[in-house]
Coordinates of C-alpha atoms in Angstrom, one line a residue:
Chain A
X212 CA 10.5 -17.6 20.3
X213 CA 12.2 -20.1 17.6
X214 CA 16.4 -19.7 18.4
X215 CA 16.3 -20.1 14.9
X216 CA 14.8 -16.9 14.0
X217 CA 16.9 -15.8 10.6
X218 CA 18.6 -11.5 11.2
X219 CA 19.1 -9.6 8.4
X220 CA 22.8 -9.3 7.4
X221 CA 25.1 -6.5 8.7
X222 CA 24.9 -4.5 5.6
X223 CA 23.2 -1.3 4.0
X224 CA 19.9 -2.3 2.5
X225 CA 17.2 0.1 0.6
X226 CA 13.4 0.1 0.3
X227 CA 12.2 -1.7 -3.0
X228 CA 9.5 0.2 -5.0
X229 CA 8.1 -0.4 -8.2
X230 CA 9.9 2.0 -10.3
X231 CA 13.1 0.3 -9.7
X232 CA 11.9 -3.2 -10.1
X233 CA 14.0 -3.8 -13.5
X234 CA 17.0 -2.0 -11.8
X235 CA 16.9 -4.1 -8.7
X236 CA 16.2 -7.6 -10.9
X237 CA 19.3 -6.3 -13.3
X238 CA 22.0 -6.0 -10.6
X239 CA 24.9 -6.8 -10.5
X240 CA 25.5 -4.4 -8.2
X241 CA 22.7 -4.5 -5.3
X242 CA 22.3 -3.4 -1.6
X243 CA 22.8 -5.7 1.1
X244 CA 18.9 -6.4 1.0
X245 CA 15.4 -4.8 0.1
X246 CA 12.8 -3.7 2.3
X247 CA 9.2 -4.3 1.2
X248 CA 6.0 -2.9 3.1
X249 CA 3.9 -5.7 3.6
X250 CA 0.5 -4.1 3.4
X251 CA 1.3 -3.5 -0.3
X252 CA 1.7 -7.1 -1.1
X253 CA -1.4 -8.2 0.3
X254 CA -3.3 -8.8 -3.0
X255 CA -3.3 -12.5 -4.1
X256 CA -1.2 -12.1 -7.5
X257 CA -0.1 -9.8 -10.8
X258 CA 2.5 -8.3 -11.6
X259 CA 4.2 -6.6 -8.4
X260 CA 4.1 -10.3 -6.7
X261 CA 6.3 -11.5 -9.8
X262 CA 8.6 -9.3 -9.5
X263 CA 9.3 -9.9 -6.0
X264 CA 9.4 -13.4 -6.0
X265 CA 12.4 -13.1 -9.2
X266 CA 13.8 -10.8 -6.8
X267 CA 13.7 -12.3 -3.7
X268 CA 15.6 -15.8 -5.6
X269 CA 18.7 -13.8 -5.4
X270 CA 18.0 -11.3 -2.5
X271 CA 17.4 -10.5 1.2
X272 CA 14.6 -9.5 2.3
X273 CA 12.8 -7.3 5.5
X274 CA 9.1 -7.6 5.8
X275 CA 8.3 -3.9 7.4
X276 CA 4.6 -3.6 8.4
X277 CA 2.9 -0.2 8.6
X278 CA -0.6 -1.7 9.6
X279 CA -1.4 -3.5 12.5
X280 CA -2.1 -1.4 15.3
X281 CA -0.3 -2.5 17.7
X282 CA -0.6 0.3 20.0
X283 CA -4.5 0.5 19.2
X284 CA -6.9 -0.5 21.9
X285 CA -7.9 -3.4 20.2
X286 CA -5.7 -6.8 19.0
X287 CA -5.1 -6.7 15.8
X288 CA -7.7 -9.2 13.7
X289 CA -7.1 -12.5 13.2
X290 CA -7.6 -11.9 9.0
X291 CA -4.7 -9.2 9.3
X292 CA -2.8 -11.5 11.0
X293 CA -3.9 -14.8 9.1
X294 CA -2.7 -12.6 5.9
X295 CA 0.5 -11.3 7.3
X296 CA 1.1 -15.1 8.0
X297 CA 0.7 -15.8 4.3
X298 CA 2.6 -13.2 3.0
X299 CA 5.8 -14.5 5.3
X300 CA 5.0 -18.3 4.5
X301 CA 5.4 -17.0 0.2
X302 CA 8.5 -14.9 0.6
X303 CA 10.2 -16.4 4.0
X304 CA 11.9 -12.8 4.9
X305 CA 14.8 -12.4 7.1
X306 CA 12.8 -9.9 9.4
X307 CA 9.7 -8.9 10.0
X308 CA 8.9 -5.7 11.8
X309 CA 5.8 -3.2 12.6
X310 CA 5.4 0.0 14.4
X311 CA 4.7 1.5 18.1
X312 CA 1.6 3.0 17.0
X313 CA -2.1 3.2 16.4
X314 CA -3.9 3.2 13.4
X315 CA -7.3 1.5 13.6
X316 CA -10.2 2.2 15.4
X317 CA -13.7 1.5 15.5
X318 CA -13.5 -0.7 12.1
X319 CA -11.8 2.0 10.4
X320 CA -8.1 2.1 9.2
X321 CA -6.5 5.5 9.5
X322 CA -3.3 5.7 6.6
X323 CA -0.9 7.0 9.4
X324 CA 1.1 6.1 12.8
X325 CA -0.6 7.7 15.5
X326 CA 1.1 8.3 19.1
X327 CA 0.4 6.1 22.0
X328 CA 0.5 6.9 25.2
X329 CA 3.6 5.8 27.2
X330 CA 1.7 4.8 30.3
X331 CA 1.6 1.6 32.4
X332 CA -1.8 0.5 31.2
X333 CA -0.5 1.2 27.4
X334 CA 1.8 -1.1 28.0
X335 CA 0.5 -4.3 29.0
X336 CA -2.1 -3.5 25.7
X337 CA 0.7 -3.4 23.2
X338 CA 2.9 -6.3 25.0
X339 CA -0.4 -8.3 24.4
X340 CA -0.4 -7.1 20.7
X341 CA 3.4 -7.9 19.9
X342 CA 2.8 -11.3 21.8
X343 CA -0.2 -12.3 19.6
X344 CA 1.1 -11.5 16.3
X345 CA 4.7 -13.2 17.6
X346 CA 2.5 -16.7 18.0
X347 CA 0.4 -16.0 14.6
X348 CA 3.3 -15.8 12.6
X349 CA 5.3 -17.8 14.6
X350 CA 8.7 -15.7 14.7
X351 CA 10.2 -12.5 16.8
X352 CA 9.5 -9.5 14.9
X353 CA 10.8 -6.2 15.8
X354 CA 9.4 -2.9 17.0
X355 CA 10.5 0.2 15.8
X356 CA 10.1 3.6 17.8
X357 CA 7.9 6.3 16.8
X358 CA 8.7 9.8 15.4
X359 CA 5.5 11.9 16.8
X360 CA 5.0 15.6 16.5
X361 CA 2.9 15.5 19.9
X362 CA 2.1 13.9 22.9
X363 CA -0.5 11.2 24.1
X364 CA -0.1 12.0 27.8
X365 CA 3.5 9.5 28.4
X366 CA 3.8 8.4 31.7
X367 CA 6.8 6.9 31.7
X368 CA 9.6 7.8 28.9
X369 CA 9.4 6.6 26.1
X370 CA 12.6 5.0 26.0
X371 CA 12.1 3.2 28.9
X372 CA 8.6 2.0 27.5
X373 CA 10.4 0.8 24.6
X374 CA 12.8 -0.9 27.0
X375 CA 9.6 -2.8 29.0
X376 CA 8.0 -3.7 26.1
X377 CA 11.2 -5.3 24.8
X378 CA 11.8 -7.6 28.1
X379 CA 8.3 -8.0 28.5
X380 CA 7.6 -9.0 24.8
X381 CA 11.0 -10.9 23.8
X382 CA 10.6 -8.6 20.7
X383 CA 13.4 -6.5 18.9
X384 CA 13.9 -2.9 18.3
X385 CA 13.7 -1.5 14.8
X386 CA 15.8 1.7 15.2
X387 CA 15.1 4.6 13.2
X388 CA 17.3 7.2 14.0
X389 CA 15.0 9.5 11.7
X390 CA 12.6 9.2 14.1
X391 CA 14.6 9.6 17.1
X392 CA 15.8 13.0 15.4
X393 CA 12.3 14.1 14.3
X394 CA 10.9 13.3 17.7
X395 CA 13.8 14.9 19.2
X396 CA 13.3 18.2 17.2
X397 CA 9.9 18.5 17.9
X398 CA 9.8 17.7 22.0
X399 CA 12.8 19.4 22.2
X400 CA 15.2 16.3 23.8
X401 CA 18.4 15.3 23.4
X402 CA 18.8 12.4 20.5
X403 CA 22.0 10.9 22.3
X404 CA 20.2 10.8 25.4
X405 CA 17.3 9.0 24.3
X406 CA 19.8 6.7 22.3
X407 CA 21.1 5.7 25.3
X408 CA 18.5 4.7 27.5
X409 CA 17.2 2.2 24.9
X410 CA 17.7 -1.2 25.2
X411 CA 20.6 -1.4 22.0
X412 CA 21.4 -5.3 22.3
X413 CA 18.1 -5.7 20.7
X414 CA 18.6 -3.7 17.5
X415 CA 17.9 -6.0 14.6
X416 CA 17.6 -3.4 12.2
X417 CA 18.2 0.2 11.9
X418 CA 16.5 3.1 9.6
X419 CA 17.6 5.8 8.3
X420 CA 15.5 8.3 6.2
X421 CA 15.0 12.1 5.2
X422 CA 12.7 14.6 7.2
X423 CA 11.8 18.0 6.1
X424 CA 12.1 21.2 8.3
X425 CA 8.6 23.5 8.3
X426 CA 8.0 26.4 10.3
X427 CA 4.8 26.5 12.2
X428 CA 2.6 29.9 12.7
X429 CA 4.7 31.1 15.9
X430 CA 8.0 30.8 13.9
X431 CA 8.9 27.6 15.6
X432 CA 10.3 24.7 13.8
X433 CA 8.6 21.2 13.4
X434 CA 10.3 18.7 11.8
X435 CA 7.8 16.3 9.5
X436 CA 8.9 12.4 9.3
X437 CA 9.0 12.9 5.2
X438 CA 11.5 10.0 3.7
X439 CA 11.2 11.6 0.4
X440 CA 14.7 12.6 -0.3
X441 CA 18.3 11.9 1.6
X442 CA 19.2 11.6 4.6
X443 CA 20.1 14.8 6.8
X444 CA 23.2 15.6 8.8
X445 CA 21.7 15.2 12.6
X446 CA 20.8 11.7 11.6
X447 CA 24.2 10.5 10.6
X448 CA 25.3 11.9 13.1
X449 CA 23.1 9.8 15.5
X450 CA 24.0 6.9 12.8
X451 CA 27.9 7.3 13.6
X452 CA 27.3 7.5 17.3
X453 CA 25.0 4.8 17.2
X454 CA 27.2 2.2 15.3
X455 CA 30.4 3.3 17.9
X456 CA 28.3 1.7 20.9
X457 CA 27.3 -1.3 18.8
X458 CA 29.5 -2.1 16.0
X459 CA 27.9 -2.5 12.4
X460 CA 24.1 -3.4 12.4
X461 CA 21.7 -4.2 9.0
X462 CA 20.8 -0.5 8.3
X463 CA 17.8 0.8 5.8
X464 CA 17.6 3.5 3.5
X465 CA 14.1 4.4 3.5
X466 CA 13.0 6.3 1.2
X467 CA 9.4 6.3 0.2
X468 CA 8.3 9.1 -2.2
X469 CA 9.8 12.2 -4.5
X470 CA 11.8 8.8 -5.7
X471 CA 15.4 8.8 -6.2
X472 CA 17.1 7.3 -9.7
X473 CA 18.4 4.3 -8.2
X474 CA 22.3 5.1 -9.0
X475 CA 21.7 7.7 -6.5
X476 CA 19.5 5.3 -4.0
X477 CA 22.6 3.0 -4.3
X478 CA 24.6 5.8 -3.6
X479 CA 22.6 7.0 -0.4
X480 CA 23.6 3.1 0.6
X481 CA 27.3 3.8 0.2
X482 CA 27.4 6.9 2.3
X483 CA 25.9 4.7 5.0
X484 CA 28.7 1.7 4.0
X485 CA 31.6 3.9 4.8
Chain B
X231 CA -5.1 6.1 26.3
X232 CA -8.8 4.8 27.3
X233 CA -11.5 4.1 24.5
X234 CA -13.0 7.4 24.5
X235 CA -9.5 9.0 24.0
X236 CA -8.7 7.3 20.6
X237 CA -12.5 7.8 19.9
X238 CA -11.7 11.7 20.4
X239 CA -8.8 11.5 18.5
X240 CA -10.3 9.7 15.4
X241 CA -13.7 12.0 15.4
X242 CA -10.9 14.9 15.3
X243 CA -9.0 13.5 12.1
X244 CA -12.0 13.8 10.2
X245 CA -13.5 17.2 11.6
X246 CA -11.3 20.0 11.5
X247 CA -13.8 21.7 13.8
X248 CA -13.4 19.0 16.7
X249 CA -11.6 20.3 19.4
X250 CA -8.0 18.7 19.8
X251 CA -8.9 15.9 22.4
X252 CA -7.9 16.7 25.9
X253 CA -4.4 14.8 27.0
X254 CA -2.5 15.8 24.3
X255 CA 0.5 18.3 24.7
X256 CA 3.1 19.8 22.6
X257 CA 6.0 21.5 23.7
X258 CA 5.9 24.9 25.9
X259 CA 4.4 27.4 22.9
X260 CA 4.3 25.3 20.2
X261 CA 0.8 25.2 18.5
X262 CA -1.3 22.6 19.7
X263 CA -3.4 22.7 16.9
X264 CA -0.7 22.6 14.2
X265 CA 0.8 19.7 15.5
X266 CA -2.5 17.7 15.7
X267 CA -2.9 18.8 11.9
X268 CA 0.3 17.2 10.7
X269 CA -1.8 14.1 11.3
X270 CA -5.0 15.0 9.7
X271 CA -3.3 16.1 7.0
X272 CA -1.6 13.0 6.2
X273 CA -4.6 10.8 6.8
X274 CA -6.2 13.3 4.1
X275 CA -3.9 14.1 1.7
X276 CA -2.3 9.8 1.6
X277 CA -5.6 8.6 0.8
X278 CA -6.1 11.5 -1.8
X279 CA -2.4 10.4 -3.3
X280 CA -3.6 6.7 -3.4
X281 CA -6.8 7.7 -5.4
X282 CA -4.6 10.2 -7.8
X283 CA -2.4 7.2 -8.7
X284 CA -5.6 4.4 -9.0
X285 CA -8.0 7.0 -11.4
X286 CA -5.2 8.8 -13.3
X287 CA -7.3 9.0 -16.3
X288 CA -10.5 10.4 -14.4
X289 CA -8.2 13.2 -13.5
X290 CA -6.8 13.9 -16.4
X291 CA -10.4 14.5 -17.9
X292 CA -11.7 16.5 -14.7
X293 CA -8.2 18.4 -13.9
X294 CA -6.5 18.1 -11.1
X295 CA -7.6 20.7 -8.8
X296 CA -11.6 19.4 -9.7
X297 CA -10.2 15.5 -9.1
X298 CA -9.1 17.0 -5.5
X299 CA -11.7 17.8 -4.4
X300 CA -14.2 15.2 -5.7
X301 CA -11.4 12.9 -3.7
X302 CA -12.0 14.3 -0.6
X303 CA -15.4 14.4 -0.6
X304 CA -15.2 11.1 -1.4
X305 CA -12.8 10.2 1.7
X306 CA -15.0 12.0 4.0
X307 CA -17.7 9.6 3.0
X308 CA -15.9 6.3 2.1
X309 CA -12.8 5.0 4.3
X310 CA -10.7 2.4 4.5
X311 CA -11.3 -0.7 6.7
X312 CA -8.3 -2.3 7.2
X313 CA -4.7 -1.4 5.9
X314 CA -4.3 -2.7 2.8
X315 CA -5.3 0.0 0.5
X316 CA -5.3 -2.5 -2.8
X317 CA -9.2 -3.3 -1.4
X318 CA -9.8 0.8 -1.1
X319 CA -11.7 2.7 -3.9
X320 CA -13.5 0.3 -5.3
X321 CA -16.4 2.2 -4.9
X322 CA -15.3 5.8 -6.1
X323 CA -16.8 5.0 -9.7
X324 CA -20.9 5.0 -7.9
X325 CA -19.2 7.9 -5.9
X326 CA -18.5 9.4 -9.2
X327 CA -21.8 8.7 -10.4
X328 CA -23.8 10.6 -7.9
X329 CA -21.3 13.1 -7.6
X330 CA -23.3 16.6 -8.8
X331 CA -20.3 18.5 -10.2
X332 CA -19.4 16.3 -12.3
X333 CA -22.7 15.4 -13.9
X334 CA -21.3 18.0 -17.0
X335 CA -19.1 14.4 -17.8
X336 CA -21.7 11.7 -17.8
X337 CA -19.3 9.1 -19.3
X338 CA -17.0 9.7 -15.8
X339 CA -18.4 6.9 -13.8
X340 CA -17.5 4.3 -16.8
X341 CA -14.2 5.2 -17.0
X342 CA -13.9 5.5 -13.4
X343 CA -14.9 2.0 -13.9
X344 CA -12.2 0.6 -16.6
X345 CA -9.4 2.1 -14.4
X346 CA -10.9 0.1 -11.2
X347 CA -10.9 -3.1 -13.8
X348 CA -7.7 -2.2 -14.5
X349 CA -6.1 -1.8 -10.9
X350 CA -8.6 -4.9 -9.7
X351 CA -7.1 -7.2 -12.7
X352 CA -3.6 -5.7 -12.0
X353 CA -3.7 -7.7 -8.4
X354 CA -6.0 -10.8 -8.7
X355 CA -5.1 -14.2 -8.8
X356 CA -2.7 -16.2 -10.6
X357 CA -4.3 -18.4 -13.4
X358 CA -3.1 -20.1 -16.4
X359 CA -5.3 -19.3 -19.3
X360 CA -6.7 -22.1 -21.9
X361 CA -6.1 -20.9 -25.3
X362 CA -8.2 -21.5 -28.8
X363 CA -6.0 -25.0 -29.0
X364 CA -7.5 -26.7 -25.5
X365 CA -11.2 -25.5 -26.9
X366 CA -10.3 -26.7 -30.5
X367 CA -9.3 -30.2 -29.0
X368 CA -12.6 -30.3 -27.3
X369 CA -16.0 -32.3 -28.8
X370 CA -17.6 -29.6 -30.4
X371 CA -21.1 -30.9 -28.5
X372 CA -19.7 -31.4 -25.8
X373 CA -18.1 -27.7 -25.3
X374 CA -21.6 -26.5 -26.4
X375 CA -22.8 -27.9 -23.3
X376 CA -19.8 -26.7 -21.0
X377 CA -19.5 -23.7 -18.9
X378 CA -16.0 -22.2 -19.2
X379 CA -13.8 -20.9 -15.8
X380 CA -13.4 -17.1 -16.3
X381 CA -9.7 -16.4 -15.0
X382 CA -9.7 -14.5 -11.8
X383 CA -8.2 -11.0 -13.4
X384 CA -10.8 -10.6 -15.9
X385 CA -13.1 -7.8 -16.2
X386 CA -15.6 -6.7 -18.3
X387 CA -17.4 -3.2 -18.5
X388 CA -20.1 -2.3 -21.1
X389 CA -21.0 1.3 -21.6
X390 CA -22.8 3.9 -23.6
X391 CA -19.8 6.2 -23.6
X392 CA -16.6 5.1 -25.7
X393 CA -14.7 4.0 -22.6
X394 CA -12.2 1.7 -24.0
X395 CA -11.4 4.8 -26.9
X396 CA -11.0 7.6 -23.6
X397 CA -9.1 5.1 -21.9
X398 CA -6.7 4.3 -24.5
X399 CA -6.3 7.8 -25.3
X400 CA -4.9 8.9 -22.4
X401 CA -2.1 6.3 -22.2
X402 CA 0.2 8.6 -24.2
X403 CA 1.2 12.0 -22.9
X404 CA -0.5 14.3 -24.9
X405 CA -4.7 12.3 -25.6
X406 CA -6.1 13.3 -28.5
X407 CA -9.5 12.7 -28.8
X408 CA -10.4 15.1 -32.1
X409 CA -11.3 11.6 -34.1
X410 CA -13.2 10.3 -30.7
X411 CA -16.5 8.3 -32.4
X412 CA -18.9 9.0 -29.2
X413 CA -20.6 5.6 -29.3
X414 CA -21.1 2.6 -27.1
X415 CA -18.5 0.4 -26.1
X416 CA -18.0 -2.7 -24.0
X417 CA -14.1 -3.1 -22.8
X418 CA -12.6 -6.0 -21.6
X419 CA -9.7 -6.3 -19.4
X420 CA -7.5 -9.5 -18.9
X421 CA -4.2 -10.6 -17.5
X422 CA -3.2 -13.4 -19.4
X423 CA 0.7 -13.1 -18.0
X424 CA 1.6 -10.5 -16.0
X425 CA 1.0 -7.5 -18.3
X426 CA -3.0 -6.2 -18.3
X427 CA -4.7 -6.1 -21.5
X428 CA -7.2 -3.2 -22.1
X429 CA -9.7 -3.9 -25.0
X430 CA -12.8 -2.2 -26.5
X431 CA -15.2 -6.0 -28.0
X432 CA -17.8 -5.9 -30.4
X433 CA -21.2 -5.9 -29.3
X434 CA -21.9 -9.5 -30.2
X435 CA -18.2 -10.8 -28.7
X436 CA -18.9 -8.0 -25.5
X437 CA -22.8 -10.2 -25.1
X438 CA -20.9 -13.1 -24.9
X439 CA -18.3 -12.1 -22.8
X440 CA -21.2 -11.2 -20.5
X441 CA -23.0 -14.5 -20.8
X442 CA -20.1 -16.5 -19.8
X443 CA -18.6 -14.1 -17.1
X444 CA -22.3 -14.7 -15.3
X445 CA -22.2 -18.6 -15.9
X446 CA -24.0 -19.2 -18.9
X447 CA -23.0 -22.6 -21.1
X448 CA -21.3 -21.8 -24.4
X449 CA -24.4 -22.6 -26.4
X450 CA -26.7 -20.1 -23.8
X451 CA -24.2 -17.6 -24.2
X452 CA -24.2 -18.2 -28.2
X453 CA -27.8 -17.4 -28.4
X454 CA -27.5 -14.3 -26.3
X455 CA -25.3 -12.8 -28.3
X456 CA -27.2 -13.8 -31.7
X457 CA -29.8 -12.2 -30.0
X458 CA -27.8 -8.7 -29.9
X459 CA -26.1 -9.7 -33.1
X460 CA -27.5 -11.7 -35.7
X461 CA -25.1 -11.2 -38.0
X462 CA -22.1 -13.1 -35.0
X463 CA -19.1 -14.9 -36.2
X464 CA -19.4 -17.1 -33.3
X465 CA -16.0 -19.2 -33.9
X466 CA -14.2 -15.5 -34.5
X467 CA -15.9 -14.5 -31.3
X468 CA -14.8 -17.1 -29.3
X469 CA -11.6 -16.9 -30.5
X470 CA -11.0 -13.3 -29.3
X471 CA -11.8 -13.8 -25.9
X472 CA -9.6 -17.0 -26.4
X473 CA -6.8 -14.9 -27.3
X474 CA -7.7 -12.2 -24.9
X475 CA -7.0 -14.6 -21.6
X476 CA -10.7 -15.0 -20.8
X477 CA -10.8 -18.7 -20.2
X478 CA -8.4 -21.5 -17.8
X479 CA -10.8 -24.4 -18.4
X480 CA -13.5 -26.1 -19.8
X481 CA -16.0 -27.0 -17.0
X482 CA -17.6 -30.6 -18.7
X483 CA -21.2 -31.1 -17.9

């Protein structure tokens, strides 16, 4: 890929939704940069598209697909990717990432990250995926690891798998540490552990978000990958241990629904600034 | 995961019947079944969400426990192809229309309708509309004779049921629809900048809203709507839809 590939900067960004639009446009004060979904800007024009471009002019931006597929059994179309490719050539983001999941089959789009199985044969599929949407759009995107609540039949750790994929692919790693904690929680491992054995060098871009605690029919906890309110203790906890092994790294606040003021979004930044 | 395996998985999404597919684990005692729900459910429930926000005013008429459930009988039979959702629900309004329960409500469909004009308006196109000064500066035969470009976030909708009225209604908090006049209306909806314009046209300005929207020249479109109203203003028709952001150009014989 390009050497020339732009990073994000080594700040605390937050996700941009519509209801803080005139907020984000206003400033003065702003977060380090916005993250954007891309499957929500796919539409050719309106309003949402003019607000973005007034905001990008003064702003960075991450590109975060939810869409793709990549861990599907198919490659993801050449219209997805055609679009995605138009969507980067209008707003030129700093970063552009997508998930280690599956969520298309049989012509059908299903609104959620499903688990892949870590496995050998899993793996040359979604190396093949990462690799075709690198040379569509023309740039290294980053991967970010899963938070699952069960398993696909894994072969090989997960970790490791996301190591492979990483040497195989010449991709980065998104890191959300909510989803190393949700995961964690519900397949009972230890966080720091699986921290470890990821490839870190290749962190473009961290994420941290909320998660909500539910207690299932036996009495036992699962922990549901919500980001619709602040984030919890065990993650910066993970955050802080993270950022001692690698120094500061451009970090998200994700937070998708049950929407914050954003004063208190801002504020959710600071915590993670300090 | 082989083809049959996500197969097994996606049949299972949608039939909380299916058995979990084989190869899937969870830890020692935890609920298998549970787990594999946390997915269905959001598959479910997100679509649900993304109708609630697109047909607000559909729900507000049919409350929100009714609009639920006409949702997901409406995912089960209608899903989306591709990820981005802007292109899914277009067709809940014909959903709406043969949906049983909610035959007590025949004007459902329409407005069903205005809020997918709405939402389809909302994301189309960028255009820069012509106003009554470009058709003004035009030969008045000649624009007679001229088709005019419709701009790409224009909709129209004409119904027996006061659409626009219900519609408009329900953009403050509390609708009151006491001095509702149950009578046909034809809305139009137009993004002439970036703010979406909701409308309720006159039958003679609505017929020739329709005749240009399908192609017609300015003068076949002028004797359409004569025909439904032969008492037109033609000029002060024109210049509504004008106003309204209808038009980007005069297409010249």
């Amino acid at each position: 890929m390009s050497p020339h590939t732009p990073t994000l900067p080594r700040g605390v960004g937050v996700s941009l939704k519509a209801l803080h639009y005139r907020d984000a446009l206003a400033g003065p004060r702003g977060p380090a940069f916005f993250e954007i979904h891309a499957e929500n800007f796919l539409h050719p024009g309106g309003p949402a598209h003019r607000w973005l471009e007034a905001i990008r002019r003064d702003h960075r931006l991450s590109i975060h697909g939810v869409g793709l597929s990549l861990g599907g059994n198919a490659p993801p179309a050449r219209e997805a990717l055609a679009e995605r490719a138009v969507l980067l050539r209008r707003y030129e983001p700093d970063v552009f990432s997508e998930h280690l999941a599956w969520s298309s089959f049989g012509g059908e789009y299903f609104n959620d990250l499903l688990p892949i199985a870590c496995t050998p044969e899993s793996l040359a599929r979604v190396v093949a995926h990462v690799g075709a949407v690198q040379d569509a759009l023309g740039r290294r995107i980053l991967i970010e690891n899963p938070a699952t609540y069960l398993r696909a039949g894994d072969t090989i750790p997960e970790p490791e798998f996301i190591a492979s994929l990483v040497r195989a692919s010449d991709c980065g790693l998104l890191l959300d540490l909510n989803n190393v904690v949700v995961s964690a929680i519900n397949h009972r491992f230890d966080p720091l552990r699986y921290l470890e054995a990821l490839p870190l060098d290749a962190v473009g871009e961290v994420h941290l978000a909320g998660h909500a605690m539910r207690e299932d029919s036996t009495g036992q906890t699962i922990c549901i990958d919500s980001h619709d309110g602040p984030v919890q203790a065990p993650t910066w906890a993970l955050y802080r241990a993270l950022l001692e092994r690698t120094g500061p790294l451009p970090t998200l606040i994700e937070w998708d629904s049950n929407l914050p003021d954003y004063a208190t979004l801002l504020a959710e930044a600071d915590r993670a600034a300090h | 995961m082989q083809h049959t395996e996500f197969a097994a998985f996606a049949a299972a999404l949608h039939d909380p019947g299916a058995p979990i597919p084989e190869g899937l684990t969870a830890p020692q005692g935890a609920p298998l079944g549970e787990r594999f729900a946390v997915y269905r459910n959001n598959v479910h429930a997100s679509l649900v969400d993304v109708l609630a926000d697109r047909f607000p005013v559909v729900q507000a008429l049919v409350g929100a426990a009714f609009f639920r459930a006409m949702t997901r009988a409406f995912v089960r039979t209608e899903r989306p192809r591709d990820a981005s959702l802007f292109r899914y629900g277009g067709s809940f309004p014909a959903f709406v229309a043969g949906f049983e329960p909610a035959g007590e409500l025949p004007y459902l469909p329409d407005v069903a309708q205005v809020e997918n004009a709405w939402h389809e308006s909302w994301g189309a196109a960028e255009a820069e509309p012509i106003g009554l000064r470009e058709l003004a500066a035009a030969p008045p035969e000649q624009l007679l004779r001229s088709r005019l470009g419709i701009h790409p976030a224009a909709r129209l909708l004409r119904s027996p049921w006061p659409v626009g009225s219900l519609w408009s209604a329900h953009q403050q908090a509390d609708p009151d629809l006491s001095s509702l006049a149950w009578q046909a209306e034809s809305v139009l909806v137009t993004r002439p900048q970036a703010e979406i314009h909701v409308q309720a046209l006159a039958a003679g300005a609505a017929s020739l809203a329709a005749a240009l929207l399908a192609g017609a020249t300015l003068e076949q479109a002028y004797d359409a709507a004569f025909a439904e109203d032969p008492a037109l203003d033609p000029g002060q028709a024109l210049r509504v839809l004008a106003e309204a952001g209808l038009f980007t150009e005069i297409i010249v014989p």
